Coordinates of C-alpha atoms (C1' of nucleotides) in Angstrom, one line a residue:
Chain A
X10 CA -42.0 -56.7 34.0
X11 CA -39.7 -54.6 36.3
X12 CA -36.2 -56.9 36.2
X13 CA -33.0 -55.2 35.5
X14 CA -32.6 -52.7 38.3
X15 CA -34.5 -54.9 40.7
X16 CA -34.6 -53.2 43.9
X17 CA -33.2 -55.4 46.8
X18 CA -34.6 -55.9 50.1
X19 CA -32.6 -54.1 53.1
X20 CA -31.8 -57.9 54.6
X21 CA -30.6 -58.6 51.6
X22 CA -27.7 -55.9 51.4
X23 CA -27.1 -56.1 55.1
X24 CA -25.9 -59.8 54.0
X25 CA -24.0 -58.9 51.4
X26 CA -21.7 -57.1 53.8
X27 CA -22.2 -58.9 56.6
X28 CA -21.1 -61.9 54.1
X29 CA -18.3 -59.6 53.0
X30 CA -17.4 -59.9 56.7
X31 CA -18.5 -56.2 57.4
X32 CA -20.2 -54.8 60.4
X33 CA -24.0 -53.7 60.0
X34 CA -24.0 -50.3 61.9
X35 CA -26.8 -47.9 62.6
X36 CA -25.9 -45.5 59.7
X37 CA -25.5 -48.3 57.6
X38 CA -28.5 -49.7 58.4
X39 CA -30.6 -46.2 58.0
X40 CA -28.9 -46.1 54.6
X41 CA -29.4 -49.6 53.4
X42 CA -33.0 -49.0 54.8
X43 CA -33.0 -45.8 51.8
X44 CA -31.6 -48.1 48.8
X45 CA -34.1 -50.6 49.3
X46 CA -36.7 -48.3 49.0
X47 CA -35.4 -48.1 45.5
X48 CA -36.8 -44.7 44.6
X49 CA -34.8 -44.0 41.3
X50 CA -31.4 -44.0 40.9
X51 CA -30.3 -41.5 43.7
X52 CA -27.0 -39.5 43.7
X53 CA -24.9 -39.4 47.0
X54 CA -27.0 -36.0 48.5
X55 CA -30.1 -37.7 47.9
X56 CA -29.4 -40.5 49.8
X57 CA -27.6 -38.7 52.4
X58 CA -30.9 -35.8 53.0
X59 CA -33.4 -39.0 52.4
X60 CA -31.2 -41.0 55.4
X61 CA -31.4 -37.8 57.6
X62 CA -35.2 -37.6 57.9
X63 CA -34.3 -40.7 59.5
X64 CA -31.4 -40.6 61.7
X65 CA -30.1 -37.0 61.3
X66 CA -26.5 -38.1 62.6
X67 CA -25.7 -39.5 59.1
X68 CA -23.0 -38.0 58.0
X69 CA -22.3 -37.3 54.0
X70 CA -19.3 -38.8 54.6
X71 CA -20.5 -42.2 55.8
X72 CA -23.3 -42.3 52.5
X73 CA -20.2 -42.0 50.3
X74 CA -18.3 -44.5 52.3
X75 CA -21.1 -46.5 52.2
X76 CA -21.7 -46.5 48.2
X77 CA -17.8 -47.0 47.8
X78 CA -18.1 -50.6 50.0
X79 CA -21.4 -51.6 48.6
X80 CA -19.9 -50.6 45.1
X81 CA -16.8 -52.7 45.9
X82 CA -18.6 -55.7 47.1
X83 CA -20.6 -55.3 43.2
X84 CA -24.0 -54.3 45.3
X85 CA -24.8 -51.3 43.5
X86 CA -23.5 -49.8 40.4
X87 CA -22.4 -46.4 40.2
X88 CA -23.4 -44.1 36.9
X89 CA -22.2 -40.9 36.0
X90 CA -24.3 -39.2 33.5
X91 CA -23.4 -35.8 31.7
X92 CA -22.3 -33.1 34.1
X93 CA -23.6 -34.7 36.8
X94 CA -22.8 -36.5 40.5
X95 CA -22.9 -40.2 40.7
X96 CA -25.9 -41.6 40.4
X97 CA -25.9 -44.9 42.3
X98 CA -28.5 -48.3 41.1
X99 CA -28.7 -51.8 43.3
X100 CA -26.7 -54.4 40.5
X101 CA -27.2 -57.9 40.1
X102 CA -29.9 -57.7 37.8
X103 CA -28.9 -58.0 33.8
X104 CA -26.9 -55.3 32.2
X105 CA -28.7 -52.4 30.9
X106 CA -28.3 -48.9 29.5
X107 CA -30.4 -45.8 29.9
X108 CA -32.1 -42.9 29.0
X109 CA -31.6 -40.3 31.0
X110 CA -35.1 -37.5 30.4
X111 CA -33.3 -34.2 29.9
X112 CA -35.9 -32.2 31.4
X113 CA -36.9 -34.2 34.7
X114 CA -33.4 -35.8 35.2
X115 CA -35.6 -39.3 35.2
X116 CA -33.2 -42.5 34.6
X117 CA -34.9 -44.9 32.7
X118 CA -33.7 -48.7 31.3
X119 CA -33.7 -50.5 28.3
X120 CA -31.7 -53.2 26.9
X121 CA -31.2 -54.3 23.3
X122 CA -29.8 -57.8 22.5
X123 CA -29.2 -56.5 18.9
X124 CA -27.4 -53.2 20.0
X125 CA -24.8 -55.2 22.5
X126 CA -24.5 -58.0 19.5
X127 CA -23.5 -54.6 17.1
X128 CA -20.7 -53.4 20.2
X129 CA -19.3 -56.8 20.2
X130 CA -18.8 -57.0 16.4
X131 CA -17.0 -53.2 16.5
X132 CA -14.7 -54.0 19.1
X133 CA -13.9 -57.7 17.7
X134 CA -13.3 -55.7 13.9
X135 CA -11.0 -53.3 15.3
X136 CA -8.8 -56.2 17.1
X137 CA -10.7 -55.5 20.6
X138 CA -12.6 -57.1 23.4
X139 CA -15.2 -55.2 25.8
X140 CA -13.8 -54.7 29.0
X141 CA -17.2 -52.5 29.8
X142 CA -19.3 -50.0 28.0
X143 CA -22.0 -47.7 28.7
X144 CA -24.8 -46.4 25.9
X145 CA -26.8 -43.3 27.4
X146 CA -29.7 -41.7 25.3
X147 CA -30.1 -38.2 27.1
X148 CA -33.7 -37.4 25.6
X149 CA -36.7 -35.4 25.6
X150 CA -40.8 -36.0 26.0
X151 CA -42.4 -36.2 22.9
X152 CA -45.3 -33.9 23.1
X153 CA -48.9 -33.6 20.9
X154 CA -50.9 -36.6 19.6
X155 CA -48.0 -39.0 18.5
X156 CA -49.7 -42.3 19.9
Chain B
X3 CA -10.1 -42.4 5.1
X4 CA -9.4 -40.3 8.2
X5 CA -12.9 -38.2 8.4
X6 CA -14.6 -38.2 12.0
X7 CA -12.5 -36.2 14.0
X8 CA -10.9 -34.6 11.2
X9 CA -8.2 -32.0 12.5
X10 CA -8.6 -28.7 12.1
X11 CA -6.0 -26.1 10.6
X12 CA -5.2 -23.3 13.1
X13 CA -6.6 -20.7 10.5
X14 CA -9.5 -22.5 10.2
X15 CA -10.1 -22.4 14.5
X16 CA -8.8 -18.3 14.2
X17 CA -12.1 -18.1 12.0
X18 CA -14.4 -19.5 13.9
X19 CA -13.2 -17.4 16.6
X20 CA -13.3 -14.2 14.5
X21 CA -16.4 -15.0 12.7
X22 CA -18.1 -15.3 16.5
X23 CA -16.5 -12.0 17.2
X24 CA -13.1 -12.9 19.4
X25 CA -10.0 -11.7 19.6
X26 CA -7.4 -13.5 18.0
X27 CA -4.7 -13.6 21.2
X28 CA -1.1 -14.6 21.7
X29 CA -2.0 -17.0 23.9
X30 CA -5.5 -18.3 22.1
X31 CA -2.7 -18.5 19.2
X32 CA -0.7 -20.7 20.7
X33 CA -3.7 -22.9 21.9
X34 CA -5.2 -23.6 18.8
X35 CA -1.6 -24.5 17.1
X36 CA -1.6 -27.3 19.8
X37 CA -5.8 -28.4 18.7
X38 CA -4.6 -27.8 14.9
X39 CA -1.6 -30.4 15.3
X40 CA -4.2 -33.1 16.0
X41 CA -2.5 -35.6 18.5
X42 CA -5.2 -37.7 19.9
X43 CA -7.9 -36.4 22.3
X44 CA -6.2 -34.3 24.9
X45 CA -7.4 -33.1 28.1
X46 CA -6.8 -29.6 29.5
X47 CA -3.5 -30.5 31.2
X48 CA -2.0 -31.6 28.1
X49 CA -3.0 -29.1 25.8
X50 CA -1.6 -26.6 28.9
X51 CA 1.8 -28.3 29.0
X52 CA 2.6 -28.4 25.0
X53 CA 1.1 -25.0 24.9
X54 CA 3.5 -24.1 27.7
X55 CA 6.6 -25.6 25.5
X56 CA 5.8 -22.7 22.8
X57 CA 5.0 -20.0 25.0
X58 CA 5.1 -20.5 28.9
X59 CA 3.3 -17.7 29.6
X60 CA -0.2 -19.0 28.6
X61 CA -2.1 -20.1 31.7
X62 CA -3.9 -23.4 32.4
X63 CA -7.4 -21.3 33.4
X64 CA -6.7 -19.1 29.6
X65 CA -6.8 -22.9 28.6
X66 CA -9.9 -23.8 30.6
X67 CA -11.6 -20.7 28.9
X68 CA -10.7 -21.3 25.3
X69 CA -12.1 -24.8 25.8
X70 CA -15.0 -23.5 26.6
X71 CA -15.5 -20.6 24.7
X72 CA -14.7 -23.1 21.6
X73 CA -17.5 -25.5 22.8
X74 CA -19.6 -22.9 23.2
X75 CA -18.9 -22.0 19.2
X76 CA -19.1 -25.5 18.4
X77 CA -15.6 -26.0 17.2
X78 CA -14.8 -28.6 19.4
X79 CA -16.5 -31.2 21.2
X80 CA -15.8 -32.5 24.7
X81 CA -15.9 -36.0 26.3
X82 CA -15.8 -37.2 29.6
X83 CA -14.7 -40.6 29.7
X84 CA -14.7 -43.3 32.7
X85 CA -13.5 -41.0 36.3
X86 CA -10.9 -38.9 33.5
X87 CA -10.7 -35.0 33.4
X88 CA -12.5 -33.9 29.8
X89 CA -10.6 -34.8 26.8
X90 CA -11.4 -32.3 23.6
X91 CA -11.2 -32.9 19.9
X92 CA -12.2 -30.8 16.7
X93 CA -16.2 -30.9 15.7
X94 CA -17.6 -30.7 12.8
X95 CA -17.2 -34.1 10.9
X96 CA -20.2 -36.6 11.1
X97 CA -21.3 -38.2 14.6
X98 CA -19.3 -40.9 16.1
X99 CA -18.9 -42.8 19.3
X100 CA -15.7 -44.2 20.9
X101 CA -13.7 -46.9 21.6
X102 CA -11.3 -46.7 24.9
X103 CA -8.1 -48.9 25.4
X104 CA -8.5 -49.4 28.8
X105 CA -4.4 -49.8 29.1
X106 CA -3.5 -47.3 27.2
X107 CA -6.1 -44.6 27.1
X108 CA -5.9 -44.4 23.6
X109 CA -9.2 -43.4 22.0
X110 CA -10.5 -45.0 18.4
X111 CA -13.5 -43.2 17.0
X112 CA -16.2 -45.5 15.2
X113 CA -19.5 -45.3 14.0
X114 CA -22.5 -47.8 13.1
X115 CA -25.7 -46.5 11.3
X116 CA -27.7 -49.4 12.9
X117 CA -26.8 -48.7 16.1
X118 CA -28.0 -45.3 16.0
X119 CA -31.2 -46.3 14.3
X120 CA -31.8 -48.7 17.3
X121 CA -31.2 -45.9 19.4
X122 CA -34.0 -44.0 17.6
X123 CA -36.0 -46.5 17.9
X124 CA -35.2 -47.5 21.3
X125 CA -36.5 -44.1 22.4
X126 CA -39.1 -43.5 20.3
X127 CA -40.7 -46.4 21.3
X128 CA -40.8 -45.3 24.8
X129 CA -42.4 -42.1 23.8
X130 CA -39.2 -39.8 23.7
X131 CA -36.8 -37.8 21.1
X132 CA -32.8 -38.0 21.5
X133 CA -31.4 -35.0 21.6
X134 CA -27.8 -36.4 22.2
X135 CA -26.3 -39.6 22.8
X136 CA -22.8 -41.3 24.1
X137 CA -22.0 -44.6 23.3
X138 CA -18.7 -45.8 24.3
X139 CA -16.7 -49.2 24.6
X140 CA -14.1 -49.6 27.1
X141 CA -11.5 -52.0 25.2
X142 CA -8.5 -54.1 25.6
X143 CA -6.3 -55.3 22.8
X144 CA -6.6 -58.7 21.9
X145 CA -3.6 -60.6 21.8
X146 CA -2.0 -63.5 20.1
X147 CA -2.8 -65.1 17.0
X148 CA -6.6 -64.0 17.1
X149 CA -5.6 -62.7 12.9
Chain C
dT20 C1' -23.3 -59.3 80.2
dT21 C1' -19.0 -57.2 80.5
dT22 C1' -14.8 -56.8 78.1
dC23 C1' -11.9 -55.7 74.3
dT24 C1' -10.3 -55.2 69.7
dT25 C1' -10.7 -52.8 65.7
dA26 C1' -14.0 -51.4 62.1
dT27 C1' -16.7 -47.4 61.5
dT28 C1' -18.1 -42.8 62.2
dG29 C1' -18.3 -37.6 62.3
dC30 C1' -15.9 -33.7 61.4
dA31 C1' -12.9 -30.9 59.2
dA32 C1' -9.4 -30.4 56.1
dA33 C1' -7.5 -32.2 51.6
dT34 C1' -8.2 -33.4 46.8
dG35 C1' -8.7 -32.8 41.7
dA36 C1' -10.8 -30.7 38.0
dT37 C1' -12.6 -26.6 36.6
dT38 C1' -14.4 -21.9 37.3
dT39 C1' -14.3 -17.2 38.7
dG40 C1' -13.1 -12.3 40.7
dC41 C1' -10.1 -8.8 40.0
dA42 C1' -6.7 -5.6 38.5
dC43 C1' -3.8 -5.4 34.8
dT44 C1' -2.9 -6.2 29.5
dT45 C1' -3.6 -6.0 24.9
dG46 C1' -6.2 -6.7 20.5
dC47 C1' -8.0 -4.0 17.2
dA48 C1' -11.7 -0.6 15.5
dT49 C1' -11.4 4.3 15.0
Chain D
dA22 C1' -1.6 6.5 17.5
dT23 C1' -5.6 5.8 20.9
dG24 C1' -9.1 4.1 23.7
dC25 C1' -11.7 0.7 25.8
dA26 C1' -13.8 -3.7 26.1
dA27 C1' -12.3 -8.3 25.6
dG28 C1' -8.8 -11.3 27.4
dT29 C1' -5.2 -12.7 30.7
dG30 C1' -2.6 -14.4 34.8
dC31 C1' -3.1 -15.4 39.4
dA32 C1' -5.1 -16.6 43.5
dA33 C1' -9.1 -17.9 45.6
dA34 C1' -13.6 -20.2 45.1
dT35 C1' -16.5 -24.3 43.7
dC36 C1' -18.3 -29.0 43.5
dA37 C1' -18.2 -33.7 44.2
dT38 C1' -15.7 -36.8 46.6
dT39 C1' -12.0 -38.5 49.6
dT40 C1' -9.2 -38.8 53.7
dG41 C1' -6.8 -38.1 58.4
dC42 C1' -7.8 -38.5 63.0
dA43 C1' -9.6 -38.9 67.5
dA44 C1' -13.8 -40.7 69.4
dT45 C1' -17.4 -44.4 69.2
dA46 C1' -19.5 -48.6 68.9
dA47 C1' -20.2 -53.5 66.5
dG48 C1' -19.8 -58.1 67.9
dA49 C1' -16.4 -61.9 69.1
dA50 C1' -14.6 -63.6 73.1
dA51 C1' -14.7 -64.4 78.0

DNA sequence: TTTCTTATTGCAAATGATTTGCACTTGCAT
DNA sequence: ATGCAAGTGCAAATCATTTGCAATAAGAAA
């Protein structure tokens, strides 16, 4: 039931860039090694601390370097959610917005044909085409009984 | 026909300010003649640079702090679109969501009743409450005949 | 496998937007 | 008119992210 942010495997980025005519380096590696773990939608220090438990020479520099050519290439997509650092999610899969849990900082996606039909009409009655867009629902548990 | 963003009148900002217990200031003066006039969403920089035009002693961190203090107070509301700084305009009028021109940067305000009760839905459904929302469309004009 | 070219890296310094510490002003209640 | 806390300008600090540079290491070629 899992589709839209389907995690990739690590081969499979390493052939996006090497396909992209990129070399496949250590820190790359230990990186692309953390993505396809896919644990959430991770923000640059995430990935970085996450990639240091595993080869403490990453540099913070390289994880943003990384996200930049991966980002470039359309591996990953980048979000940046209210007041915070970008969050990064492997792309490829259909589109999708999100809800982002207030109190946990938890990412999670939804899509609605009906929603996207509605943008479409807007933009189209105001003279417009969609270049890109991005719905977020920042919301909160609901407690008690309520099913 | 003009009611989203409505514009505020400068007396109108110099009460919410009072009422909340400020000082009315030269330079808070000057700043809320510039949110009063209305043009478009403006980010700090701007606002700093036609306040400057009136009185060019009025700093861009007295500009940063009215922003916020005016947030705070819920007299104006601020969006950060796409990788730009903050753009602010007057709060109060009913909820709406944007539309972008990605060429221009010009921003149309819109809004669509069944898109926000999808959005309740949406996250009701998955167990959770909104407490806000941002919905916006990044655009490009469409040309020729296209009536 | 050794060589060699150049992409990639780590580090530190630079950026850009926004915030903040501080000593000096200035609203404005008395 | 006065007094003092709120507000200000300025410079320095923050935060996330980018970049310059000299050193390093992929991986094509020999």
């Amino acid at each position: 039931m899992e589709a839209m942010g389907e995690p990739k495997s690590q081969e499979r980025y390493e052939d996006e860039l090497r396909s992209a005519g990129m070399r496949i380096t250590r820190p790359r590696k230990t990186i692309l090694k953390i993505l396809a773990e896919g644990e959430g939608h991770p923000d640059a220090m995430t990935i970085f601390h996450r990639a240091s438990e595993i080869d403490a020479s990453v540099s913070l520099s390289t994880v943003y370097r990384t996200m930049k050519v991966l980002e470039d290439r359309g591996a990953i997509q980048r979000h940046v959610f209210e007041g915070g650092p970008s969050r990064f999610e492997p792309a490829g899969g259909r589109h999708h917005d999100h809800l982002i849990d207030t109190e946990t900082g938890e990412v999670i996606e939804f899509r609605s044909d009906k929603i996207e039909a509605l943008q479409e009409e807007i933009a189209r009655s105001r003279g417009y085409e969609i270049v890109s867009h991005r719905l977020e629902l920042y919301v909160r548990k609901i407690r008690g009984r309520k099913r």
